[in-house]
PDB file of C-alpha atoms in Angstrom:
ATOM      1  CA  UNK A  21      14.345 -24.559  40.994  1.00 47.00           C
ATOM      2  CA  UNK A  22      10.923 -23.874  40.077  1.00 52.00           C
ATOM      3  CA  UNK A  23      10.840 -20.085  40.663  1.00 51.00           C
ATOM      4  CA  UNK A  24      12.897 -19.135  37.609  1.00 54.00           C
ATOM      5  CA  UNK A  25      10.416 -20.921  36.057  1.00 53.00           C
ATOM      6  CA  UNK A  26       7.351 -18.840  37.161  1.00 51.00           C
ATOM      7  CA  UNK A  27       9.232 -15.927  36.406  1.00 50.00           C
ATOM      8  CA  UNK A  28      10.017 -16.972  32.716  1.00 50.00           C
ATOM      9  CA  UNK A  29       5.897 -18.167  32.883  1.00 52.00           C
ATOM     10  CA  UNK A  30       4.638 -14.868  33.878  1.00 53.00           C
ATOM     11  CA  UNK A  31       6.965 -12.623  32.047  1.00 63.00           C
ATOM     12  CA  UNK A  32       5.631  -8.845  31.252  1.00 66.00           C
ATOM     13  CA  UNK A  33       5.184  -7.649  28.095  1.00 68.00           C
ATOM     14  CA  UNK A  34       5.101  -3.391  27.588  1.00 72.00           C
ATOM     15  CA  UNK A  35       1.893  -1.895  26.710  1.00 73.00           C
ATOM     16  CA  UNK A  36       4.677   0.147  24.066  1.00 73.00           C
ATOM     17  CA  UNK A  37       6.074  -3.205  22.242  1.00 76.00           C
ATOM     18  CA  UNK A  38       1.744  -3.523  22.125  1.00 82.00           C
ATOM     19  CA  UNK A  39       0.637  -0.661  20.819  1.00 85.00           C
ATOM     20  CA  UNK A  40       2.444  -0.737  17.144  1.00 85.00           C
ATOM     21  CA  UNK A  41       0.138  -4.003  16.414  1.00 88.00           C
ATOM     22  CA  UNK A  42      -2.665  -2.588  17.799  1.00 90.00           C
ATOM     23  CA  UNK A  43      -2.228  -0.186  14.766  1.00 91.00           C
ATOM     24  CA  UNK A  44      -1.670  -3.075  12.358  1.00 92.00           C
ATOM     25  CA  UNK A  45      -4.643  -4.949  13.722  1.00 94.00           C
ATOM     26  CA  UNK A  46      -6.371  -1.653  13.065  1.00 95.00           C
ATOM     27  CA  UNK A  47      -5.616  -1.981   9.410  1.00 95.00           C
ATOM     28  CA  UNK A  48      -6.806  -5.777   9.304  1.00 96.00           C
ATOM     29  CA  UNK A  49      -9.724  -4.750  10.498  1.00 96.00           C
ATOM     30  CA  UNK A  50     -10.398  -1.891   7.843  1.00 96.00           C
ATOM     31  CA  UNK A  51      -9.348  -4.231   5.162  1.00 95.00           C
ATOM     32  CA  UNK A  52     -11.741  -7.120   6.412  1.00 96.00           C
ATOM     33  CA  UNK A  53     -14.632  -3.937   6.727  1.00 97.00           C
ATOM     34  CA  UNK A  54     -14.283  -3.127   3.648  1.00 97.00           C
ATOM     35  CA  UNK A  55     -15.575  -6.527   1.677  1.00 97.00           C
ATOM     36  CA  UNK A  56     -18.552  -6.771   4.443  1.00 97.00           C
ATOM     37  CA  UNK A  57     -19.449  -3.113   2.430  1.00 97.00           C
ATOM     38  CA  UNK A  58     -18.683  -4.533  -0.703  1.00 96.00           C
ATOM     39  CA  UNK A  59     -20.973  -7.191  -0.210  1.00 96.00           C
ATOM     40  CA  UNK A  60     -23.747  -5.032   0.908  1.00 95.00           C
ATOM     41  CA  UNK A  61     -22.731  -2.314  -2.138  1.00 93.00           C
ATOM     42  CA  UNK A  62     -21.478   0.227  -0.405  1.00 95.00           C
ATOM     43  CA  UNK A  63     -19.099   0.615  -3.076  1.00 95.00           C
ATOM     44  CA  UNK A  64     -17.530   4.238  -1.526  1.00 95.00           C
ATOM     45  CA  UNK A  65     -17.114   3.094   1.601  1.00 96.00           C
ATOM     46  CA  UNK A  66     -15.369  -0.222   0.736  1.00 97.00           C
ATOM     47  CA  UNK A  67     -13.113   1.833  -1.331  1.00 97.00           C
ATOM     48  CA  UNK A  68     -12.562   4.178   1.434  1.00 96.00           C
ATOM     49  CA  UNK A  69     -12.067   1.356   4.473  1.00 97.00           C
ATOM     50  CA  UNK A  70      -9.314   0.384   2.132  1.00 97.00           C
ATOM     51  CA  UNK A  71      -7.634   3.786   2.150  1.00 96.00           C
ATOM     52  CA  UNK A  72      -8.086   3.681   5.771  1.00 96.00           C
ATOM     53  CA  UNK A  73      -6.097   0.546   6.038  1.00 95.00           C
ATOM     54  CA  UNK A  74      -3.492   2.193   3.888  1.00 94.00           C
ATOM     55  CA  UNK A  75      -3.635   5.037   6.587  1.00 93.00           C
ATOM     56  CA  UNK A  76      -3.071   2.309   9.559  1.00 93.00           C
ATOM     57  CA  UNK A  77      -0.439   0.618   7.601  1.00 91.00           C
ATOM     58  CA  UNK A  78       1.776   3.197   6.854  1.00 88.00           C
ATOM     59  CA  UNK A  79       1.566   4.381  10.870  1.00 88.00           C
ATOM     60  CA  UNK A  80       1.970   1.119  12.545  1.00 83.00           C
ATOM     61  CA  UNK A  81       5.672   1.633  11.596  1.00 79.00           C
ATOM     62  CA  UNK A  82       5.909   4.567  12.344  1.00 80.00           C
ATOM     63  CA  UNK A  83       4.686   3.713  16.126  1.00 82.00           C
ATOM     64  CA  UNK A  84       7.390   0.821  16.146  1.00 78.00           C
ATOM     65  CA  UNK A  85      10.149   3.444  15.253  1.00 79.00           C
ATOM     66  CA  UNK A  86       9.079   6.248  17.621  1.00 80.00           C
ATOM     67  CA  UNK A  87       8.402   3.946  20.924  1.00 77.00           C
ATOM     68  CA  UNK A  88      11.748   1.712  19.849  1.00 76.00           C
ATOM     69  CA  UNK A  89       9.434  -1.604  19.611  1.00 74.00           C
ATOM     70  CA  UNK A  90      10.281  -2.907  16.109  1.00 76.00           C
ATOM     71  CA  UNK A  91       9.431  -7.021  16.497  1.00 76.00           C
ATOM     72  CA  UNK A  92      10.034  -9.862  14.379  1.00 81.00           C
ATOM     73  CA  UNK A  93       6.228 -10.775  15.217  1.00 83.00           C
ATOM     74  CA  UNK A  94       5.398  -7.150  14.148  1.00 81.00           C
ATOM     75  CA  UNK A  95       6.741  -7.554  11.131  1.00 83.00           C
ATOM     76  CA  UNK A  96       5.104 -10.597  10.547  1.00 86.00           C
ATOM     77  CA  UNK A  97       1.639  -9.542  11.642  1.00 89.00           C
ATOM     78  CA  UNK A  98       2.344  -6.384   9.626  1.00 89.00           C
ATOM     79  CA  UNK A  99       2.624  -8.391   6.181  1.00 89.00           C
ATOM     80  CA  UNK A 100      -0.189 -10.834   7.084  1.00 92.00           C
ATOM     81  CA  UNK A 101      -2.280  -7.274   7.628  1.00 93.00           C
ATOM     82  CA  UNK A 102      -0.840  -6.417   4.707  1.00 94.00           C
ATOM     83  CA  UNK A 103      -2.084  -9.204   2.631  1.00 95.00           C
ATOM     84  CA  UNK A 104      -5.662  -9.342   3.325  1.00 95.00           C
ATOM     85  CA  UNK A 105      -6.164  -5.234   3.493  1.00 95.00           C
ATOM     86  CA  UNK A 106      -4.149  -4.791   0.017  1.00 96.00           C
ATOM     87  CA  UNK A 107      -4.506  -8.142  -1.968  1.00 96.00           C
ATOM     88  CA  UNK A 108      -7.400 -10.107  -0.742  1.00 96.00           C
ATOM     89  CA  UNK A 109      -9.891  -7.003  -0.081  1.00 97.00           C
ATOM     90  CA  UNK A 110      -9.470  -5.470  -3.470  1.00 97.00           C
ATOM     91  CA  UNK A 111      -9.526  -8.286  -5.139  1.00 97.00           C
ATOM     92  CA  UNK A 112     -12.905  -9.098  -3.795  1.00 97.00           C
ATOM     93  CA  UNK A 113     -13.858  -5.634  -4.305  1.00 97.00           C
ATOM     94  CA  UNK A 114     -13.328  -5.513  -7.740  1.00 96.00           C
ATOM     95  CA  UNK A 115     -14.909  -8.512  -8.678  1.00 96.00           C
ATOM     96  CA  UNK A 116     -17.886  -7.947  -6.698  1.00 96.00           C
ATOM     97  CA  UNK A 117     -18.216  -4.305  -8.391  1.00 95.00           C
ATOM     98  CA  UNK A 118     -17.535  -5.592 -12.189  1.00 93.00           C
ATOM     99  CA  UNK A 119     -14.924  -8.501 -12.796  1.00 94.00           C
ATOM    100  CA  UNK A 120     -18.024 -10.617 -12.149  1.00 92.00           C
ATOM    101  CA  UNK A 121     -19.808  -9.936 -15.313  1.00 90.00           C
ATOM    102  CA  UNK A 122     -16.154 -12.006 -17.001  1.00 91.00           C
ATOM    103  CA  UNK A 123     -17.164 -15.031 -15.103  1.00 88.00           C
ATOM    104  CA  UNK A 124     -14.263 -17.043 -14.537  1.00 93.00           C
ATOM    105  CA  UNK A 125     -12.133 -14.912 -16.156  1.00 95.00           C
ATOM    106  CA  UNK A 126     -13.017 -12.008 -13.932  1.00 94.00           C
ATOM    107  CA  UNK A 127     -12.372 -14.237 -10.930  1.00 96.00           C
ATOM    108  CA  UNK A 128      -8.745 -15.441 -12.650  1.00 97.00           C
ATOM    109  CA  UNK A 129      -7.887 -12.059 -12.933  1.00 97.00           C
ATOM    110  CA  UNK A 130      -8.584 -11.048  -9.653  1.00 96.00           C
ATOM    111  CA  UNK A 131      -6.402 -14.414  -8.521  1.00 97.00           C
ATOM    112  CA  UNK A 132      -3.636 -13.130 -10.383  1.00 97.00           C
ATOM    113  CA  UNK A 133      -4.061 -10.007  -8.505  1.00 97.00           C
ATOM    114  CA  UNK A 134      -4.360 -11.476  -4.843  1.00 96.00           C
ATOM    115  CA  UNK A 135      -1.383 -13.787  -6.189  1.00 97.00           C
ATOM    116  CA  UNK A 136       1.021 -11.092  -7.132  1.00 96.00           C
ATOM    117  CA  UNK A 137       0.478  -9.255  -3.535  1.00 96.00           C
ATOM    118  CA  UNK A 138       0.825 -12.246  -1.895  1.00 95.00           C
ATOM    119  CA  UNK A 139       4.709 -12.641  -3.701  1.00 94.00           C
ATOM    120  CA  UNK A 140       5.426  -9.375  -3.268  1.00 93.00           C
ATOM    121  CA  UNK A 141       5.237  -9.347   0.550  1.00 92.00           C
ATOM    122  CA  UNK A 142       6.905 -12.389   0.926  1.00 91.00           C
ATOM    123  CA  UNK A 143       9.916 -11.063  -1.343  1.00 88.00           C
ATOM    124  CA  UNK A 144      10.182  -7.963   1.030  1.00 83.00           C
ATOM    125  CA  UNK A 145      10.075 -10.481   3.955  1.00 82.00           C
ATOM    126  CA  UNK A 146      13.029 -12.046   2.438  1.00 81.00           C
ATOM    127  CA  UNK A 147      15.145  -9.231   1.545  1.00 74.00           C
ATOM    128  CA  UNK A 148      14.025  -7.294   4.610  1.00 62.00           C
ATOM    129  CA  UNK A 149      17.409  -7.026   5.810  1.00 56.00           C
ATOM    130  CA  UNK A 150      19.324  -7.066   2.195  1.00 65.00           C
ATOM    131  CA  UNK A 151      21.328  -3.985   2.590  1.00 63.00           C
ATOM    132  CA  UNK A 152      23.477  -5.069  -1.020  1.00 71.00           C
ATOM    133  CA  UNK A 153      20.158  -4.254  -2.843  1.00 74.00           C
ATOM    134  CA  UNK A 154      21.364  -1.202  -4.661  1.00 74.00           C
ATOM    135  CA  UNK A 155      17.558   0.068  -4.986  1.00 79.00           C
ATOM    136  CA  UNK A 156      17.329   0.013  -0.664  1.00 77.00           C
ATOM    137  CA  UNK A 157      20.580   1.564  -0.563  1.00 76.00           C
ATOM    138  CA  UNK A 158      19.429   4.533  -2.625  1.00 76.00           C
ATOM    139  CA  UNK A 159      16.332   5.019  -0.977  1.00 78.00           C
ATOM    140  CA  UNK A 160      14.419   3.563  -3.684  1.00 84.00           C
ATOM    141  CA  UNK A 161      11.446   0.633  -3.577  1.00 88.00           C
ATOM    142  CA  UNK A 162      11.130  -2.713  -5.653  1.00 89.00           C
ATOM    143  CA  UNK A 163       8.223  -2.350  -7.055  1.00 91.00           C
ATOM    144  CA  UNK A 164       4.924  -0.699  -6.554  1.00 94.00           C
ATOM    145  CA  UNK A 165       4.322  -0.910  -2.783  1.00 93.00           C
ATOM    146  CA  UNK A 166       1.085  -2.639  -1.435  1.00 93.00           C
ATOM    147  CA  UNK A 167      -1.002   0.171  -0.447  1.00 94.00           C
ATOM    148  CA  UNK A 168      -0.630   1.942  -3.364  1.00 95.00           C
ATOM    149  CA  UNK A 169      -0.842  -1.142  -5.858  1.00 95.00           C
ATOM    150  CA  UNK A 170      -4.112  -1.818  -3.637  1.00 96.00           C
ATOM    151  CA  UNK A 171      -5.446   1.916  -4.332  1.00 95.00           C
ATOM    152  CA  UNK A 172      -4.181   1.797  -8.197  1.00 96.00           C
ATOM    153  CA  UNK A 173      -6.172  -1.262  -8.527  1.00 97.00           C
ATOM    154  CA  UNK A 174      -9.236   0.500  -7.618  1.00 96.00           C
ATOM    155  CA  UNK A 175      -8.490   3.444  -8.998  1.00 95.00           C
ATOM    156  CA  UNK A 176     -11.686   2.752 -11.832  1.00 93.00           C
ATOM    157  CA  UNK A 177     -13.733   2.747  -9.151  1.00 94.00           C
ATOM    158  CA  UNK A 178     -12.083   6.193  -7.909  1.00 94.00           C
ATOM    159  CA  UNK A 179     -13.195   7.643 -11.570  1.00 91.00           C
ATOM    160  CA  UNK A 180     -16.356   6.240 -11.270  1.00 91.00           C
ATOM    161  CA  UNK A 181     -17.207   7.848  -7.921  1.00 92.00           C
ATOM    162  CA  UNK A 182     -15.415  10.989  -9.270  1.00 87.00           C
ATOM    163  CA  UNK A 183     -16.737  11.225 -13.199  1.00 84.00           C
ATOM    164  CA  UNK A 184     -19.904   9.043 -12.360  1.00 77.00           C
ATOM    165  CA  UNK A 185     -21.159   8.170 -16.031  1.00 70.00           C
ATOM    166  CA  UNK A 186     -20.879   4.651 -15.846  1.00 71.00           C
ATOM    167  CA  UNK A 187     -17.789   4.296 -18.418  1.00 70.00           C
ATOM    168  CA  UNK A 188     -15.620   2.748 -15.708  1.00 71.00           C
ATOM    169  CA  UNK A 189     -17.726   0.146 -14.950  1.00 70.00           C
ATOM    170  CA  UNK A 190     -19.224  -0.885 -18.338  1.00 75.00           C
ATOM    171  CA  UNK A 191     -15.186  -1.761 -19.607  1.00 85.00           C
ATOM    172  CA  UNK A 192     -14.660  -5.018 -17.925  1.00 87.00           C
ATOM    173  CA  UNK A 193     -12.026  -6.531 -20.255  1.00 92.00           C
ATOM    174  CA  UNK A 194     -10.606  -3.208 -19.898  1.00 93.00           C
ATOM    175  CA  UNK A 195     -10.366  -2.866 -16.603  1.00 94.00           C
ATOM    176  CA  UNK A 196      -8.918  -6.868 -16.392  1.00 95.00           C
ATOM    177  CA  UNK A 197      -6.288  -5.787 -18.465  1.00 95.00           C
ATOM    178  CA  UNK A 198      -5.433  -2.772 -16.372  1.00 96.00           C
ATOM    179  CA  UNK A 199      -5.729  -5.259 -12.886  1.00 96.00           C
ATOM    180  CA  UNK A 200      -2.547  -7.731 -14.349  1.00 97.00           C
ATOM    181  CA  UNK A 201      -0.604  -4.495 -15.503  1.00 96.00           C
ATOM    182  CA  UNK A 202      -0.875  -3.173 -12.007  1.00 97.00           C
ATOM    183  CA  UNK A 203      -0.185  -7.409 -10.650  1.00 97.00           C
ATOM    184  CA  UNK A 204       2.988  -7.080 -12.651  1.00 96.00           C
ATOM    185  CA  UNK A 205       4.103  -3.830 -11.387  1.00 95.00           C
ATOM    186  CA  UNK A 206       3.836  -4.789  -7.901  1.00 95.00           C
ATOM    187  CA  UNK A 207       6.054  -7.943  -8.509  1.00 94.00           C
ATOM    188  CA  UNK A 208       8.207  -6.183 -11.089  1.00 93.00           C
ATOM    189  CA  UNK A 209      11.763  -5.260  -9.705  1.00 89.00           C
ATOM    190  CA  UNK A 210      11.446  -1.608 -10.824  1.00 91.00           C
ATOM    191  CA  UNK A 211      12.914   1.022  -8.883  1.00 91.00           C
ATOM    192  CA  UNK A 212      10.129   3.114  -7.230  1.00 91.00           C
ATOM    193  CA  UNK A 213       9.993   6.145  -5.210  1.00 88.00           C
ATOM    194  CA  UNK A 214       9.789   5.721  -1.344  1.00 83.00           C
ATOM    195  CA  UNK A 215       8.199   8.424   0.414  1.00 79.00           C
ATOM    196  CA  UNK A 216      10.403   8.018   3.883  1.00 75.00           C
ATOM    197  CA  UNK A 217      13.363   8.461   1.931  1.00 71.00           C
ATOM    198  CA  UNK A 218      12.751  11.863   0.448  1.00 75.00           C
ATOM    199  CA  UNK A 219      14.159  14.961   1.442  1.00 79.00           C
ATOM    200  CA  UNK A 220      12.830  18.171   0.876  1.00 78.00           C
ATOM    201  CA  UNK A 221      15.256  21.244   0.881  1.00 81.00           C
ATOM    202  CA  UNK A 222      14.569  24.174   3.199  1.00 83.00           C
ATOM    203  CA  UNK A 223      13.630  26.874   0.740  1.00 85.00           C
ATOM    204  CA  UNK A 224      10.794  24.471  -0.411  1.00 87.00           C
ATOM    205  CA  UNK A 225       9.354  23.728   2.772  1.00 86.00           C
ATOM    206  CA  UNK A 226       6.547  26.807   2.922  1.00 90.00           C
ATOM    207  CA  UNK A 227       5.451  26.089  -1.062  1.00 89.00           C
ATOM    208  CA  UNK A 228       5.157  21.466  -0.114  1.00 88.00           C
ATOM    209  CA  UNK A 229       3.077  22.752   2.878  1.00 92.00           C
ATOM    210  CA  UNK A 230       0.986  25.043   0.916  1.00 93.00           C
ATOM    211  CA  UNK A 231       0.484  21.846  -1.574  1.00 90.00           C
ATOM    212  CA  UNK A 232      -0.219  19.386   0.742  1.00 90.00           C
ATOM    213  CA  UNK A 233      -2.739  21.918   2.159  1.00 94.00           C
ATOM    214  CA  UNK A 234      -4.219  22.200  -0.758  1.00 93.00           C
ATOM    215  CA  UNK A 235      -4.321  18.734  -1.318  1.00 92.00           C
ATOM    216  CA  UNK A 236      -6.306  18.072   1.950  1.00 92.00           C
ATOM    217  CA  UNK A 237      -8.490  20.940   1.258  1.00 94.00           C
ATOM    218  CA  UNK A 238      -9.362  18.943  -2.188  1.00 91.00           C
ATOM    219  CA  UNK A 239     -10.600  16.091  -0.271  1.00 90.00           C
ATOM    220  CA  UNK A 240     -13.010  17.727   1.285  1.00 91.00           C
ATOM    221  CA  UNK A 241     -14.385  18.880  -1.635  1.00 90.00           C
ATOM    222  CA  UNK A 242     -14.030  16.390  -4.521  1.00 91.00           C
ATOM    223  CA  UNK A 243     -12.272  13.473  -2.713  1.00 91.00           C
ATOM    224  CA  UNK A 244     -12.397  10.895  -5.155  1.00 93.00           C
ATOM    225  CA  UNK A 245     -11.110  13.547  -8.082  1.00 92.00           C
ATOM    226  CA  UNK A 246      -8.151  13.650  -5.574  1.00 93.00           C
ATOM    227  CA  UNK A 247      -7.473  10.122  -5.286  1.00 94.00           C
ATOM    228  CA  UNK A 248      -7.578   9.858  -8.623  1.00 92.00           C
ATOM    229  CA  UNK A 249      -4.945  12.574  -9.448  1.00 93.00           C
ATOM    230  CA  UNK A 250      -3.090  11.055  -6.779  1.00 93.00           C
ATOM    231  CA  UNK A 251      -2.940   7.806  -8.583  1.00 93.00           C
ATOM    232  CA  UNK A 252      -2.309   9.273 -11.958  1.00 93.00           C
ATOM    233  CA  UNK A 253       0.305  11.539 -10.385  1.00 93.00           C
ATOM    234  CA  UNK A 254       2.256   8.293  -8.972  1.00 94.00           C
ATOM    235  CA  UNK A 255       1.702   6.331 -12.621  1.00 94.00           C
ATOM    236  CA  UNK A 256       3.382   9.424 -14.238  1.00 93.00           C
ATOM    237  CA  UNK A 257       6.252   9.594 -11.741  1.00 91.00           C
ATOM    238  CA  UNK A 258       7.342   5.393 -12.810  1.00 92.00           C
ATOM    239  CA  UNK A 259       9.638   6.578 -15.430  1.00 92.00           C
ATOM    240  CA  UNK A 260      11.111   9.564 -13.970  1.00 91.00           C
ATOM    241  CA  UNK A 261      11.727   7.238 -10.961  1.00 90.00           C
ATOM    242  CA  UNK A 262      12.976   4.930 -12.807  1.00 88.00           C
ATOM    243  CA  UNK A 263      15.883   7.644 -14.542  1.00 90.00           C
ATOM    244  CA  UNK A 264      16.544   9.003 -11.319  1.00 85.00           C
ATOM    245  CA  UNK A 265      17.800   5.650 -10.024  1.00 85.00           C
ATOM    246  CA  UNK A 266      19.452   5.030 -13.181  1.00 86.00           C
ATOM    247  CA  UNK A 267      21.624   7.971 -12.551  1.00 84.00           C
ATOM    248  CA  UNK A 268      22.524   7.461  -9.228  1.00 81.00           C
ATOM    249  CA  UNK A 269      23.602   4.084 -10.274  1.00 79.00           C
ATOM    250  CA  UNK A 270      26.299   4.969 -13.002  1.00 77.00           C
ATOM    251  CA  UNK A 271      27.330   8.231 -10.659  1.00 78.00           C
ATOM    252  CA  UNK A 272      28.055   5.304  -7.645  1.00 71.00           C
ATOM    253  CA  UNK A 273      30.029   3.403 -10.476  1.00 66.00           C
ATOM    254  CA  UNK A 274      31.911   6.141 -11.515  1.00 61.00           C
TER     255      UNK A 274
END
């Protein structure tokens, strides 16, 4: 009787089922790296450990998907990650680099941000598997997504490094007022694009390459200019997002 029992004890686990949370733990890490630099002032590279997490993040899926090891606990590990790299982390940045001058309401603000993250990722836990979602079923997002509400929130920062004459980080109130607009974005339930779900036709494949290869080339050169565009590029697209899901909606209903 007791053998099935040291078999269920001493049951293996495959390195493959490991290695997608090794990824997530990667981006954990990056987003718990990036306050130590904040903290010493190393404001580029606390910006940048942040963009690494977004890296991790948006691979440790990927992993899952390609070694068929998708988890419940990866999931879970995956929004707890997700939490600290894009809520806590720039939250702490940002009121390390200027929300402190505000006092408490600097610090409130930069609760409200933490907060928001915090809901967001637990209202994707919960609909996780809601295929009725009409926004899911057209390959659309609720809301902005947590690595890019984490790199919109520091997107002053982005100018700063980019621009560098001290405008960014002399508008305080400013930028608090910017920091709840991107908190209610990320909890808002506006459609938003998703960047697994688009297709790109054939004929277009050369001329997206030759973009994206430009686009790499530009971070080498002015990285933070880049980042920035990026950013601005995504804030533009909302509204033409938002009237592209609007349309498939009434053409379903037809």
């Amino acid at each position: 009787m007791r053998e099935p029992k040291k078999a269920l004890l001493f049951k293996s686990i495959s390195i493959r089922t490991i290695l997608p949370n090794v990824v997530t733990l990667f981006a954990f890490m990056a987003g718990l790296t990036s306050i130590k630099f904040a903290l010493s002032g190393k404001w580029e590279w606390s910006v940048a450990a942040v963009i690494l997490a977004g890296i991790f993040d948006g691979l440790d899926g990927t992993v899952a998907r390609l070694l068929k090891s998708t988890s419940k606990f990866g999931a879970e590990l995956d929004s707890l990650s997700d939490v600290v790299a894009f809520g806590v982390a720039p939250a702490v940045i940002l009121y390390l680099w200027v929300l402190h001058d505000l006092d408490r309401l600097g610090w409130a603000v930069a609760l409200i941000y933490a907060i928001a993250m915090a809901l967001r990722l637990a209202r994707f836990n919960a609909k996780i598997d809601d295929a009725s979602d009409p926004r899911k079923r057209f390959g659309f997002l609720t809301g902005v997504p947590a690595p890019m509400g984490a790199g919109l929130l520091l997107m002053p920062m982005m100018i700063e490094f980019g621009v560098g004459d001290g405008t960014a980080s002399s508008n305080g109130l400013l930028i608090s007022f910017y920091s709840v607009c991107i908190a209610l974005l990320m909890v808002s339930t506006i459609p938003t694009i998703s960047l697994k779900a688009l297709r790109v036709p054939k004929e277009w494949f050369v001329p997206v390459m030759l973009v994206i290869g430009i686009i790499i080339a530009g971070l080498f050169v002015r990285t933070w200019i880049v980042f920035m565009l990026i950013g601005m590029l995504y804030i533009v697209s909302m509204p033409l997002t938002y009237w592209a899901f609007k349309k498939r909606l009434a053409s379903k209903k037809r």
